[in-house]
Coordinates of N, CA and C and ligand atoms in Angstrom, one line a residue:
M1 N 6.8 -18.5 7.2 CA 5.4 -18.2 7.0 C 5.3 -17.2 5.8
P2 N 4.3 -17.5 4.9 CA 4.1 -16.5 3.8 C 3.9 -15.1 4.3
V3 N 4.3 -14.1 3.6 CA 4.2 -12.7 4.0 C 2.8 -12.3 4.3
F4 N 1.9 -12.6 3.4 CA 0.5 -12.2 3.6 C -0.1 -12.8 4.8
Q5 N 0.2 -14.0 5.0 CA -0.3 -14.7 6.3 C 0.3 -14.0 7.5
S6 N 1.6 -13.6 7.4 CA 2.2 -13.0 8.6 C 1.5 -11.6 8.9
L7 N 1.1 -10.9 7.8 CA 0.4 -9.7 8.0 C -1.0 -9.9 8.6
L8 N -1.7 -11.0 8.1 CA -3.0 -11.3 8.7 C -2.9 -11.6 10.2
Q9 N -1.8 -12.3 10.5 CA -1.5 -12.6 11.9 C -1.3 -11.3 12.8
V10 N -0.6 -10.4 12.2 CA -0.4 -9.1 12.8 C -1.7 -8.4 13.1
K11 N -2.6 -8.4 12.1 CA -3.9 -7.8 12.2 C -4.7 -8.6 13.4
A12 N -4.6 -9.9 13.4 CA -5.4 -10.7 14.4 C -4.9 -10.4 15.8
E13 N -3.6 -10.3 15.9 CA -3.0 -10.2 17.2 C -2.9 -8.7 17.7
R14 N -2.7 -7.8 16.8 CA -2.4 -6.4 17.2 C -3.5 -5.4 16.8
G15 N -4.5 -5.9 16.1 CA -5.7 -5.1 15.8 C -5.5 -4.4 14.4
G16 N -4.4 -4.4 13.8 CA -4.1 -3.8 12.5 C -2.6 -3.8 12.2
G17 N -2.3 -3.3 11.1 CA -0.9 -3.3 10.7 C -0.5 -2.0 10.0
F18 N 0.8 -1.7 10.0 CA 1.3 -0.5 9.4 C 2.4 -0.8 8.3
L19 N 2.2 -0.3 7.1 CA 3.1 -0.5 6.0 C 3.7 0.8 5.6
L20 N 5.0 0.8 5.5 CA 5.7 2.1 5.1 C 6.1 1.9 3.6
L21 N 5.6 2.9 2.9 CA 5.9 2.9 1.4 C 7.1 3.7 1.1
I22 N 8.0 3.1 0.3 CA 9.2 3.8 -0.2 C 9.0 4.0 -1.7
D23 N 9.0 5.2 -2.2 CA 9.0 5.5 -3.6 C 10.4 5.5 -4.1
P24 N 10.8 4.6 -5.0 CA 12.2 4.5 -5.4 C 12.7 5.8 -6.0
D25 N 11.9 6.5 -6.7 CA 12.3 7.8 -7.3 C 12.6 8.9 -6.3
R26 N 12.0 8.8 -5.1 CA 12.1 9.8 -4.1 C 13.0 9.4 -3.0
A27 N 13.5 8.1 -3.0 CA 14.3 7.6 -2.0 C 15.7 8.3 -2.0
D28 N 16.1 8.7 -0.8 CA 17.4 9.4 -0.7 C 18.4 8.3 -0.3
G29 N 19.4 8.0 -1.1 CA 20.4 7.0 -0.9 C 21.1 7.1 0.4
N30 N 21.2 8.4 0.9 CA 21.9 8.6 2.2 C 21.1 8.3 3.4
T31 N 19.8 8.5 3.3 CA 19.0 8.3 4.5 C 18.2 7.0 4.4
L32 N 18.2 6.4 3.3 CA 17.4 5.1 3.1 C 17.9 4.0 4.1
P33 N 19.2 3.8 4.3 CA 19.6 2.8 5.3 C 19.1 3.1 6.7
S34 N 19.2 4.3 7.1 CA 18.7 4.6 8.5 C 17.2 4.5 8.6
L35 N 16.5 5.0 7.6 CA 15.0 4.8 7.6 C 14.6 3.4 7.6
T36 N 15.3 2.6 6.8 CA 15.0 1.1 6.8 C 15.3 0.5 8.1
E37 N 16.4 0.8 8.7 CA 16.8 0.2 10.0 C 15.8 0.7 11.1
A38 N 15.4 1.9 11.0 CA 14.5 2.4 12.0 C 13.1 1.8 12.0
A39 N 12.8 1.3 10.8 CA 11.4 0.9 10.6 C 11.0 -0.2 11.6
R40 N 11.8 -1.2 11.7 CA 11.4 -2.3 12.6 C 11.3 -1.8 14.1
D41 N 12.3 -1.0 14.5 CA 12.3 -0.5 15.9 C 11.1 0.3 16.1
C42 N 10.6 1.0 15.1 CA 9.4 1.9 15.3 C 8.1 1.1 15.1
G43 N 8.2 -0.2 14.9 CA 6.9 -1.0 14.8 C 6.3 -1.1 13.5
V44 N 7.0 -0.8 12.4 CA 6.5 -1.0 11.0 C 6.4 -2.6 10.8
D45 N 5.4 -3.0 10.1 CA 5.2 -4.4 9.9 C 5.7 -4.9 8.6
A46 N 5.8 -4.1 7.6 CA 6.4 -4.5 6.3 C 6.7 -3.2 5.5
I47 N 7.6 -3.3 4.5 CA 8.0 -2.1 3.7 C 7.5 -2.4 2.3
L48 N 6.8 -1.5 1.7 CA 6.4 -1.5 0.3 C 7.4 -0.7 -0.5
V49 N 7.7 -1.1 -1.7 CA 8.5 -0.3 -2.6 C 7.8 -0.3 -4.0
G50 N 7.6 0.9 -4.5 CA 7.0 1.0 -5.8 C 6.5 2.5 -6.1
T51 N 6.1 2.7 -7.3 CA 5.7 4.0 -7.8 C 4.9 3.9 -9.1
S52 N 4.1 4.9 -9.3 CA 3.3 4.9 -10.5 C 4.1 4.9 -11.8
L53 N 5.2 5.7 -11.7 CA 6.1 5.9 -12.8 C 7.5 6.0 -12.3
S54 N 8.3 5.1 -12.7 CA 9.7 5.1 -12.2 C 10.5 5.8 -13.3
T55 N 11.1 6.9 -13.0 CA 11.9 7.7 -14.0 C 13.4 7.6 -13.7
H56 N 13.8 7.0 -12.6 CA 15.2 7.1 -12.2 C 15.9 5.8 -12.5
G57 N 15.2 4.7 -12.9 CA 15.8 3.5 -13.3 C 16.5 2.8 -12.1
N58 N 16.1 3.1 -10.9 CA 16.8 2.6 -9.7 C 16.0 1.6 -8.9
F59 N 14.8 1.2 -9.4 CA 13.9 0.3 -8.6 C 14.6 -0.9 -8.0
H60 N 15.3 -1.6 -8.8 CA 16.0 -2.8 -8.4 C 17.0 -2.5 -7.3
R61 N 17.8 -1.5 -7.5 CA 18.8 -1.1 -6.5 C 18.2 -0.7 -5.2
V62 N 17.1 0.0 -5.3 CA 16.5 0.5 -4.0 C 15.9 -0.7 -3.2
V63 N 15.3 -1.6 -4.0 CA 14.8 -2.8 -3.3 C 15.9 -3.6 -2.6
R64 N 17.0 -3.7 -3.3 CA 18.2 -4.5 -2.8 C 18.7 -3.8 -1.5
Q65 N 18.8 -2.4 -1.6 CA 19.3 -1.6 -0.5 C 18.4 -1.8 0.7
V66 N 17.1 -1.7 0.5 CA 16.1 -1.8 1.6 C 16.3 -3.2 2.2
K67 N 16.3 -4.2 1.4 CA 16.4 -5.6 1.9 C 17.7 -5.8 2.7
A68 N 18.7 -5.1 2.3 CA 20.0 -5.3 3.0 C 20.0 -4.7 4.4
H69 N 19.1 -3.8 4.6 CA 19.1 -3.1 5.9 C 17.9 -3.5 6.8
T70 N 17.1 -4.5 6.5 CA 16.0 -4.9 7.3 C 15.7 -6.4 7.2
D71 N 15.1 -6.9 8.2 CA 14.6 -8.3 8.1 C 13.0 -8.2 8.0
L72 N 12.5 -7.0 7.9 CA 11.1 -6.9 7.7 C 10.7 -7.4 6.2
P73 N 9.5 -7.9 6.0 CA 9.1 -8.3 4.7 C 9.2 -7.0 3.7
V74 N 9.8 -7.2 2.6 CA 9.8 -6.2 1.5 C 8.9 -6.6 0.4
I75 N 7.9 -5.8 0.2 CA 6.8 -6.1 -0.7 C 6.8 -5.1 -1.9
I76 N 6.8 -5.6 -3.1 CA 6.7 -4.7 -4.3 C 5.3 -4.2 -4.4
F77 N 5.1 -2.9 -4.7 CA 3.8 -2.3 -4.9 C 4.0 -1.7 -6.3
P78 N 3.8 -2.5 -7.4 CA 4.3 -2.1 -8.7 C 3.4 -1.2 -9.4
G79 N 4.0 -0.3 -10.2 CA 3.3 0.6 -11.1 C 3.2 0.0 -12.5
S80 N 4.1 -1.0 -12.7 CA 4.1 -1.8 -14.0 C 4.9 -3.0 -13.8
H81 N 4.9 -3.9 -14.9 CA 5.6 -5.1 -14.8 C 7.2 -4.9 -14.7
S82 N 7.6 -3.7 -15.0 CA 9.1 -3.4 -14.9 C 9.5 -3.3 -13.5
Q83 N 8.6 -3.2 -12.6 CA 8.9 -3.2 -11.1 C 8.8 -4.5 -10.5
I84 N 9.5 -5.5 -11.0 CA 9.6 -6.8 -10.4 C 11.0 -7.2 -10.3
T85 N 11.4 -7.6 -9.1 CA 12.8 -7.9 -8.8 C 12.9 -9.1 -7.9
P86 N 13.9 -9.9 -8.1 CA 14.1 -11.2 -7.2 C 14.4 -10.9 -5.8
D87 N 14.8 -9.6 -5.5 CA 15.2 -9.3 -4.1 C 14.1 -9.1 -3.1
A88 N 12.9 -8.9 -3.7 CA 11.7 -8.7 -2.8 C 11.2 -10.1 -2.3
D89 N 10.4 -10.0 -1.2 CA 9.8 -11.2 -0.6 C 8.4 -11.5 -1.3
A90 N 7.7 -10.4 -1.6 CA 6.4 -10.6 -2.1 C 6.0 -9.4 -3.0
I91 N 4.9 -9.5 -3.7 CA 4.4 -8.5 -4.5 C 2.9 -8.3 -4.4
L92 N 2.4 -7.1 -4.3 CA 0.9 -6.9 -4.3 C 0.6 -7.1 -5.8
F93 N 0.0 -8.2 -6.1 CA -0.3 -8.5 -7.5 C -1.7 -7.9 -7.8
T94 N -1.6 -6.6 -8.2 CA -2.8 -5.8 -8.2 C -3.5 -5.9 -9.6
S95 N -4.8 -5.8 -9.6 CA -5.5 -5.5 -10.8 C -6.4 -4.3 -10.5
L96 N -6.2 -3.3 -11.3 CA -6.9 -2.0 -11.1 C -8.4 -2.1 -11.5
L97 N -9.2 -2.7 -10.6 CA -10.5 -3.1 -10.9 C -11.5 -1.9 -11.0
S98 N -11.1 -0.7 -10.4 CA -12.0 0.4 -10.5 C -11.9 1.1 -11.9
G99 N -10.9 0.7 -12.7 CA -10.7 1.3 -14.0 C -11.2 0.3 -15.1
R100 N -11.2 0.8 -16.3 CA -11.6 0.0 -17.4 C -10.6 0.0 -18.5
N101 N -9.3 0.1 -18.0 CA -8.2 0.1 -18.9 C -7.6 -1.3 -18.9
P102 N -7.7 -2.1 -20.0 CA -7.2 -3.4 -20.0 C -5.7 -3.6 -19.6
Q103 N -4.9 -2.5 -19.9 CA -3.5 -2.6 -19.5 C -3.3 -2.9 -18.1
F104 N -4.1 -2.2 -17.2 CA -3.9 -2.4 -15.7 C -4.9 -3.4 -15.1
L105 N -5.8 -3.9 -15.9 CA -6.7 -4.9 -15.5 C -6.1 -6.3 -15.6
I106 N -5.3 -6.5 -16.8 CA -4.8 -7.8 -17.1 C -3.5 -7.8 -17.8
D107 N -3.2 -6.8 -18.6 CA -2.0 -6.9 -19.5 C -0.7 -6.9 -18.7
E108 N -0.6 -5.9 -17.8 CA 0.6 -5.8 -16.9 C 0.8 -7.1 -16.1
Q109 N -0.3 -7.7 -15.7 CA -0.2 -8.9 -14.9 C 0.3 -10.1 -15.7
V110 N -0.1 -10.2 -17.0 CA 0.3 -11.3 -17.9 C 1.8 -11.1 -18.1
R111 N 2.3 -9.9 -18.3 CA 3.7 -9.7 -18.5 C 4.6 -10.0 -17.3
G112 N 4.0 -9.7 -16.1 CA 4.7 -9.9 -14.9 C 4.7 -11.3 -14.3
A113 N 3.6 -12.0 -14.5 CA 3.5 -13.3 -13.9 C 4.6 -14.3 -14.1
P114 N 5.1 -14.4 -15.3 CA 6.2 -15.4 -15.4 C 7.5 -15.0 -14.6
M115 N 7.7 -13.7 -14.5 CA 8.9 -13.2 -13.8 C 8.7 -13.5 -12.3
I116 N 7.5 -13.4 -11.8 CA 7.2 -13.6 -10.4 C 7.4 -15.1 -10.1
K117 N 7.0 -16.0 -11.0 CA 7.2 -17.4 -10.8 C 8.7 -17.7 -10.9
E118 N 9.4 -17.2 -11.8 CA 10.8 -17.4 -12.0 C 11.6 -17.0 -10.8
Y119 N 11.2 -15.9 -10.2 CA 12.0 -15.3 -9.0 C 11.5 -15.9 -7.7
G120 N 10.4 -16.7 -7.7 CA 9.9 -17.3 -6.5 C 9.3 -16.3 -5.5
I121 N 8.8 -15.2 -6.0 CA 8.2 -14.2 -5.1 C 6.7 -14.5 -4.8
E122 N 6.3 -14.3 -3.6 CA 4.9 -14.5 -3.2 C 4.0 -13.5 -3.9
A123 N 3.0 -13.9 -4.6 CA 2.1 -13.0 -5.2 C 0.8 -12.9 -4.3
I124 N 0.5 -11.6 -3.9 CA -0.7 -11.4 -3.1 C -1.7 -10.8 -4.0
A125 N -2.7 -11.6 -4.3 CA -3.8 -11.1 -5.3 C -4.6 -10.0 -4.7
T126 N -4.5 -8.8 -5.3 CA -5.0 -7.6 -4.7 C -6.0 -6.9 -5.7
G127 N -7.2 -6.7 -5.2 CA -8.2 -5.9 -6.0 C -7.9 -4.4 -5.6
Y128 N -7.5 -3.6 -6.6 CA -7.0 -2.3 -6.3 C -8.0 -1.3 -6.8
L129 N -8.6 -0.5 -5.9 CA -9.7 0.4 -6.2 C -9.2 1.8 -6.0
L130 N -9.2 2.6 -7.0 CA -8.9 4.0 -6.9 C -10.1 4.9 -6.5
I131 N -10.0 5.6 -5.4 CA -11.1 6.4 -4.9 C -10.7 7.9 -5.1
A132 N -11.7 8.7 -5.6 CA -11.4 10.1 -5.8 C -11.0 10.8 -4.5
S133 N -10.1 11.7 -4.6 CA -9.5 12.3 -3.4 C -9.2 13.7 -3.5
G134 N -9.9 14.4 -4.3 CA -9.8 15.9 -4.3 C -8.8 16.4 -5.4
R135 N -7.7 15.7 -5.6 CA -6.7 16.1 -6.4 C -6.4 15.1 -7.5
Y136 N -6.1 15.5 -8.7 CA -5.7 14.6 -9.8 C -4.4 13.9 -9.4
T137 N -4.4 12.6 -9.2 CA -3.2 12.0 -8.7 C -2.4 11.3 -9.8
S138 N -1.1 11.0 -9.5 CA -0.2 10.3 -10.4 C -0.8 9.0 -10.9
V139 N -1.4 8.2 -10.0 CA -1.9 6.9 -10.4 C -3.1 7.0 -11.3
Q140 N -3.9 8.1 -11.1 CA -5.0 8.3 -12.0 C -4.5 8.7 -13.4
Y141 N -3.5 9.6 -13.4 CA -3.0 10.0 -14.7 C -2.3 8.8 -15.4
M142 N -1.4 8.1 -14.7 CA -0.6 7.1 -15.3 C -1.4 5.9 -15.8
S143 N -2.5 5.6 -15.0 CA -3.3 4.4 -15.3 C -4.4 4.8 -16.3
N144 N -4.6 6.1 -16.6 CA -5.6 6.5 -17.5 C -7.0 5.9 -17.1
T145 N -7.3 6.0 -15.8 CA -8.6 5.5 -15.4 C -9.3 6.6 -14.5
L146 N -10.6 6.4 -14.4 CA -11.3 7.3 -13.5 C -11.4 6.7 -12.2
P147 N -11.2 7.5 -11.1 CA -11.4 7.0 -9.8 C -12.9 6.9 -9.5
I148 N -13.3 6.1 -8.5 CA -14.7 6.0 -8.1 C -15.0 7.2 -7.2
P149 N -16.1 7.9 -7.4 CA -16.4 9.1 -6.5 C -16.5 8.6 -5.1
S150 N -15.9 9.4 -4.2 CA -15.8 9.0 -2.8 C -17.1 9.1 -2.1
D151 N -18.1 9.7 -2.7 CA -19.4 9.8 -2.1 C -20.4 8.7 -2.6
K152 N -19.8 7.7 -3.3 CA -20.6 6.6 -3.8 C -20.1 5.3 -3.2
P153 N -20.3 5.1 -1.9 CA -19.9 3.8 -1.3 C -20.5 2.6 -1.9
D154 N -21.7 2.7 -2.4 CA -22.3 1.5 -3.1 C -21.5 1.0 -4.3
I155 N -20.9 2.0 -5.0 CA -20.1 1.6 -6.2 C -18.8 1.0 -5.7
V156 N -18.2 1.6 -4.7 CA -17.0 1.0 -4.1 C -17.2 -0.4 -3.6
C157 N -18.4 -0.6 -2.9 CA -18.7 -1.9 -2.4 C -18.9 -3.0 -3.5
A158 N -19.5 -2.6 -4.6 CA -19.8 -3.5 -5.7 C -18.4 -4.0 -6.3
H159 N -17.5 -3.0 -6.4 CA -16.2 -3.4 -7.0 C -15.4 -4.3 -6.0
A160 N -15.5 -4.0 -4.7 CA -14.8 -4.8 -3.7 C -15.4 -6.2 -3.7
L161 N -16.7 -6.3 -3.8 CA -17.3 -7.6 -3.8 C -16.9 -8.4 -5.0
A162 N -16.8 -7.7 -6.1 CA -16.3 -8.4 -7.4 C -14.9 -8.9 -7.1
A163 N -14.1 -8.2 -6.4 CA -12.7 -8.6 -6.1 C -12.8 -9.9 -5.3
Q164 N -13.7 -9.9 -4.3 CA -13.8 -11.1 -3.5 C -14.3 -12.3 -4.3
Y165 N -15.3 -12.1 -5.2 CA -15.8 -13.2 -6.0 C -14.8 -13.7 -7.0
L166 N -13.9 -12.8 -7.4 CA -12.8 -13.2 -8.3 C -11.7 -13.9 -7.6
G167 N -11.8 -14.1 -6.3 CA -10.8 -14.9 -5.6 C -9.6 -14.2 -5.1
M168 N -9.7 -12.8 -5.0 CA -8.6 -12.1 -4.6 C -8.4 -12.2 -3.0
S169 N -7.2 -11.9 -2.6 CA -6.9 -12.1 -1.1 C -7.2 -10.8 -0.3
T170 N -7.1 -9.7 -1.0 CA -7.3 -8.4 -0.3 C -7.8 -7.4 -1.2
V171 N -8.4 -6.3 -0.7 CA -8.8 -5.1 -1.5 C -8.1 -3.9 -0.9
F172 N -7.5 -3.2 -1.9 CA -6.7 -2.0 -1.5 C -7.5 -0.8 -2.0
L173 N -8.0 0.0 -1.0 CA -8.7 1.3 -1.3 C -7.6 2.4 -1.3
E174 N -7.5 2.9 -2.5 CA -6.3 3.9 -2.8 C -6.8 5.3 -3.1
A175 N -6.4 6.3 -2.4 CA -6.7 7.7 -2.7 C -5.6 8.3 -3.6
G176 N -4.5 7.6 -3.7 CA -3.4 8.1 -4.5 C -2.3 8.8 -3.6
S177 N -1.1 8.6 -4.0 CA 0.0 9.1 -3.2 C -0.1 10.7 -3.1
G178 N 0.0 11.2 -1.9 CA -0.1 12.6 -1.7 C -1.5 13.2 -1.9
A179 N -2.5 12.3 -1.8 CA -3.9 12.7 -2.0 C -4.3 13.8 -1.1
E180 N -5.1 14.7 -1.6 CA -5.6 15.8 -0.8 C -6.5 15.2 0.4
Y181 N -7.3 14.3 0.1 CA -8.2 13.7 1.1 C -7.9 12.1 1.0
A182 N -7.8 11.5 2.2 CA -7.7 10.1 2.3 C -9.0 9.5 2.0
V183 N -9.0 8.1 1.8 CA -10.3 7.4 1.6 C -11.2 7.7 2.8
P184 N -12.4 8.2 2.7 CA -13.2 8.5 3.8 C -13.5 7.3 4.7
D185 N -13.6 7.6 6.0 CA -13.9 6.5 7.0 C -15.2 5.8 6.7
H186 N -16.2 6.5 6.2 CA -17.5 5.9 6.0 C -17.5 4.9 4.8
V187 N -16.6 5.2 3.9 CA -16.4 4.3 2.7 C -15.7 3.0 3.2
I188 N -14.7 3.2 4.0 CA -14.0 2.0 4.6 C -14.9 1.2 5.4
D189 N -15.7 1.8 6.2 CA -16.7 1.1 7.1 C -17.7 0.4 6.2
A190 N -18.2 1.0 5.2 CA -19.2 0.3 4.3 C -18.6 -0.9 3.6
V191 N -17.4 -0.8 3.1 CA -16.8 -1.9 2.4 C -16.4 -3.0 3.4
A192 N -15.9 -2.6 4.6 CA -15.5 -3.7 5.6 C -16.8 -4.5 6.1
R193 N -17.9 -3.8 6.1 CA -19.1 -4.5 6.5 C -19.7 -5.4 5.3
Y194 N -19.4 -5.0 4.1 CA -20.0 -5.6 2.9 C -19.2 -6.9 2.4
I195 N -17.9 -6.9 2.6 CA -17.2 -8.0 2.1 C -16.4 -8.7 3.2
D196 N -15.8 -9.8 2.9 CA -15.1 -10.6 3.9 C -13.6 -10.5 3.8
L197 N -13.1 -9.7 2.8 CA -11.6 -9.6 2.7 C -11.0 -8.6 3.5
P198 N -9.7 -8.8 3.9 CA -9.0 -7.7 4.6 C -8.8 -6.5 3.7
L199 N -8.8 -5.3 4.3 CA -8.7 -4.1 3.5 C -7.4 -3.4 3.8
I200 N -6.7 -3.0 2.7 CA -5.5 -2.1 2.8 C -6.0 -0.7 2.4
I201 N -5.6 0.3 3.2 CA -6.0 1.7 2.9 C -4.7 2.5 2.8
G202 N -4.7 3.3 1.7 CA -3.5 4.2 1.5 C -3.9 5.5 0.7
G203 N -3.0 6.4 0.8 CA -3.1 7.7 0.1 C -3.6 8.8 0.9
G204 N -2.7 9.8 1.1 CA -3.1 11.0 1.8 C -3.2 10.9 3.3
I205 N -2.6 9.9 3.9 CA -2.7 9.8 5.4 C -1.5 10.4 6.0
R206 N -1.7 11.4 6.9 CA -0.6 12.2 7.3 C -0.4 12.3 8.8
T207 N -1.3 11.7 9.6 CA -1.2 11.8 11.0 C -1.6 10.5 11.7
P208 N -1.1 10.3 12.9 CA -1.5 9.1 13.6 C -3.0 9.0 13.9
E209 N -3.6 10.1 14.0 CA -5.0 10.2 14.3 C -5.8 9.6 13.1
E210 N -5.3 9.9 11.9 CA -5.9 9.4 10.7 C -5.7 7.9 10.6
V211 N -4.5 7.4 10.9 CA -4.2 6.0 11.0 C -5.2 5.3 11.9
D212 N -5.4 5.9 13.1 CA -6.3 5.3 14.0 C -7.7 5.3 13.5
A213 N -8.1 6.3 12.8 CA -9.5 6.4 12.2 C -9.7 5.3 11.2
K214 N -8.7 5.1 10.3 CA -8.8 4.1 9.3 C -8.9 2.7 9.8
I215 N -8.1 2.4 10.9 CA -8.2 1.1 11.5 C -9.5 0.9 12.2
S216 N -10.0 2.0 12.9 CA -11.2 1.9 13.6 C -12.4 1.7 12.6
A217 N -12.3 2.2 11.4 CA -13.3 2.1 10.4 C -13.3 0.7 9.7
G218 N -12.2 0.0 9.9 CA -12.3 -1.4 9.3 C -11.1 -1.8 8.5
A219 N -10.1 -0.9 8.4 CA -8.8 -1.2 7.7 C -8.1 -2.3 8.4
S220 N -7.5 -3.2 7.7 CA -6.6 -4.2 8.3 C -5.1 -3.6 8.3
L221 N -4.8 -3.0 7.2 CA -3.4 -2.5 7.0 C -3.5 -1.1 6.5
V222 N -2.7 -0.2 7.0 CA -2.6 1.2 6.6 C -1.3 1.5 6.0
V223 N -1.3 2.2 4.8 CA 0.0 2.5 4.1 C 0.2 4.0 4.2
V224 N 1.5 4.4 4.5 CA 1.9 5.8 4.5 C 3.2 5.9 3.8
G225 N 3.3 6.8 2.9 CA 4.6 7.0 2.2 C 5.0 8.5 2.1
D226 N 4.1 9.2 1.4 CA 4.4 10.6 1.1 C 4.8 11.4 2.3
H227 N 4.1 11.2 3.4 CA 4.3 12.1 4.6 C 5.8 12.0 5.1
F228 N 6.3 10.7 5.1 CA 7.7 10.6 5.6 C 8.7 10.9 4.5
E229 N 8.3 10.9 3.2 CA 9.2 11.4 2.2 C 9.4 12.9 2.3
K230 N 8.3 13.6 2.6 CA 8.3 15.1 2.6 C 8.8 15.6 4.0
N231 N 8.7 14.7 5.0 CA 9.0 15.2 6.4 C 10.0 14.1 7.0
S232 N 11.2 14.0 6.4 CA 12.1 13.0 7.0 C 12.4 13.3 8.4
N233 N 12.3 14.6 8.8 CA 12.6 15.0 10.2 C 11.4 14.5 11.2
D234 N 10.3 14.0 10.6 CA 9.2 13.5 11.4 C 9.4 12.0 11.7
L235 N 10.6 11.5 11.4 CA 10.8 10.0 11.6 C 10.6 9.7 13.1
N236 N 10.9 10.6 14.0 CA 10.8 10.3 15.4 C 9.3 10.1 15.8
R237 N 8.4 10.5 14.8 CA 7.0 10.3 15.1 C 6.5 9.0 14.5
L238 N 7.4 8.3 13.7 CA 6.9 7.1 13.1 C 6.3 6.1 14.1
R239 N 6.9 6.0 15.3 CA 6.3 5.1 16.2 C 4.8 5.5 16.6
E240 N 4.5 6.8 16.6 CA 3.2 7.2 16.9 C 2.2 6.7 15.8
F241 N 2.7 6.7 14.6 CA 1.8 6.2 13.5 C 1.6 4.7 13.7
T242 N 2.7 3.9 14.0 CA 2.5 2.5 14.1 C 1.7 2.1 15.4
V243 N 1.9 2.9 16.4 CA 1.1 2.6 17.6 C -0.4 2.8 17.3
A244 N -0.7 3.8 16.5 CA -2.1 4.0 16.1 C -2.6 2.8 15.2
A245 N -1.7 2.2 14.5 CA -2.2 1.0 13.7 C -2.3 -0.3 14.4
H246 N -1.9 -0.3 15.7 CA -1.9 -1.5 16.5 C -2.7 -1.3 17.8
P247 N -4.0 -1.1 17.6 CA -4.8 -0.6 18.7 C -4.9 -1.6 19.9
T248 N -4.7 -2.9 19.7 CA -4.8 -3.8 20.8 C -3.6 -3.7 21.8
E249 N -2.5 -3.0 21.3 CA -1.3 -2.9 22.1 C -1.3 -1.6 23.0
R250 N -2.3 -0.8 22.7 CA -2.2 0.5 23.5 C -2.6 0.3 24.9
I251 N -1.9 1.1 25.7 CA -2.1 1.0 27.2 C -3.3 1.8 27.5
P252 N -4.3 1.3 28.1 CA -5.5 2.1 28.5 C -5.1 3.2 29.4
V253 N -5.7 4.4 29.2 CA -5.4 5.5 30.1 C -6.6 5.8 31.0
Ligands
1GP1 C1 0.2 5.5 -2.4 O1 -1.3 4.6 -0.8 C2 0.0 4.9 -1.0 O2 0.0 4.5 -3.4 C3 0.5 5.8 0.1 O3 0.0 7.1 -0.1 O4 2.2 8.4 -0.3 O5 0.0 9.5 0.2 O6 1.1 8.1 1.9 P1 0.9 8.3 0.5

């Protein structure tokens, strides 16, 4: 089954899904195998690998290492067309629609598309919207784009609807890795009511309660990366995060 279809099935059957993001520059080669192996046992649905700026030149090696230690889908979350490798199962084929920088609207995509075809990777067409989050984030700086103000849900909705009318498969509402504030629940709720596409939410999510709130607001998939990079000793709580992302499986109290 294609990766994106399998994630939609997870959403339909379990009420939501949880994606663990691995930043190749921050991945610790010693703990990466155990983290990757723990992911499925802890209820993670897929692993994303990517970063706004890769400075270590180890992207391909990290993807291969992740793939070697899990049978979960491994999905590229690229910062540029240099982050495409045949070892991945799929790629979020993003266009940064909230920005007006042609490099991230179409140029990186043109450079990457032939490689994706050559490697036989599944491309998941993703409208990527950067939402202001209190702090100047790496993705904002590297993409040279302005985020949409988080108190302007109408503007977010208009961009999300444009993604739908452009034929995209999903909309990713992004606060940026390590964001001070995650995408507000009221913005997620507004977009989820306004368009028909599944929503991916990421950036600045640090607790199971926040995961729960994002899913309740209308997210289909929640992405967490920074928290587990900075708190590798919190791995025993990974299951709490994934339980929060799968509300239909919770045992009523
Ligand atoms: C970043 O949305 C992802 O692109 C995840 O954000 O690293 O803050 O969890 P965090």
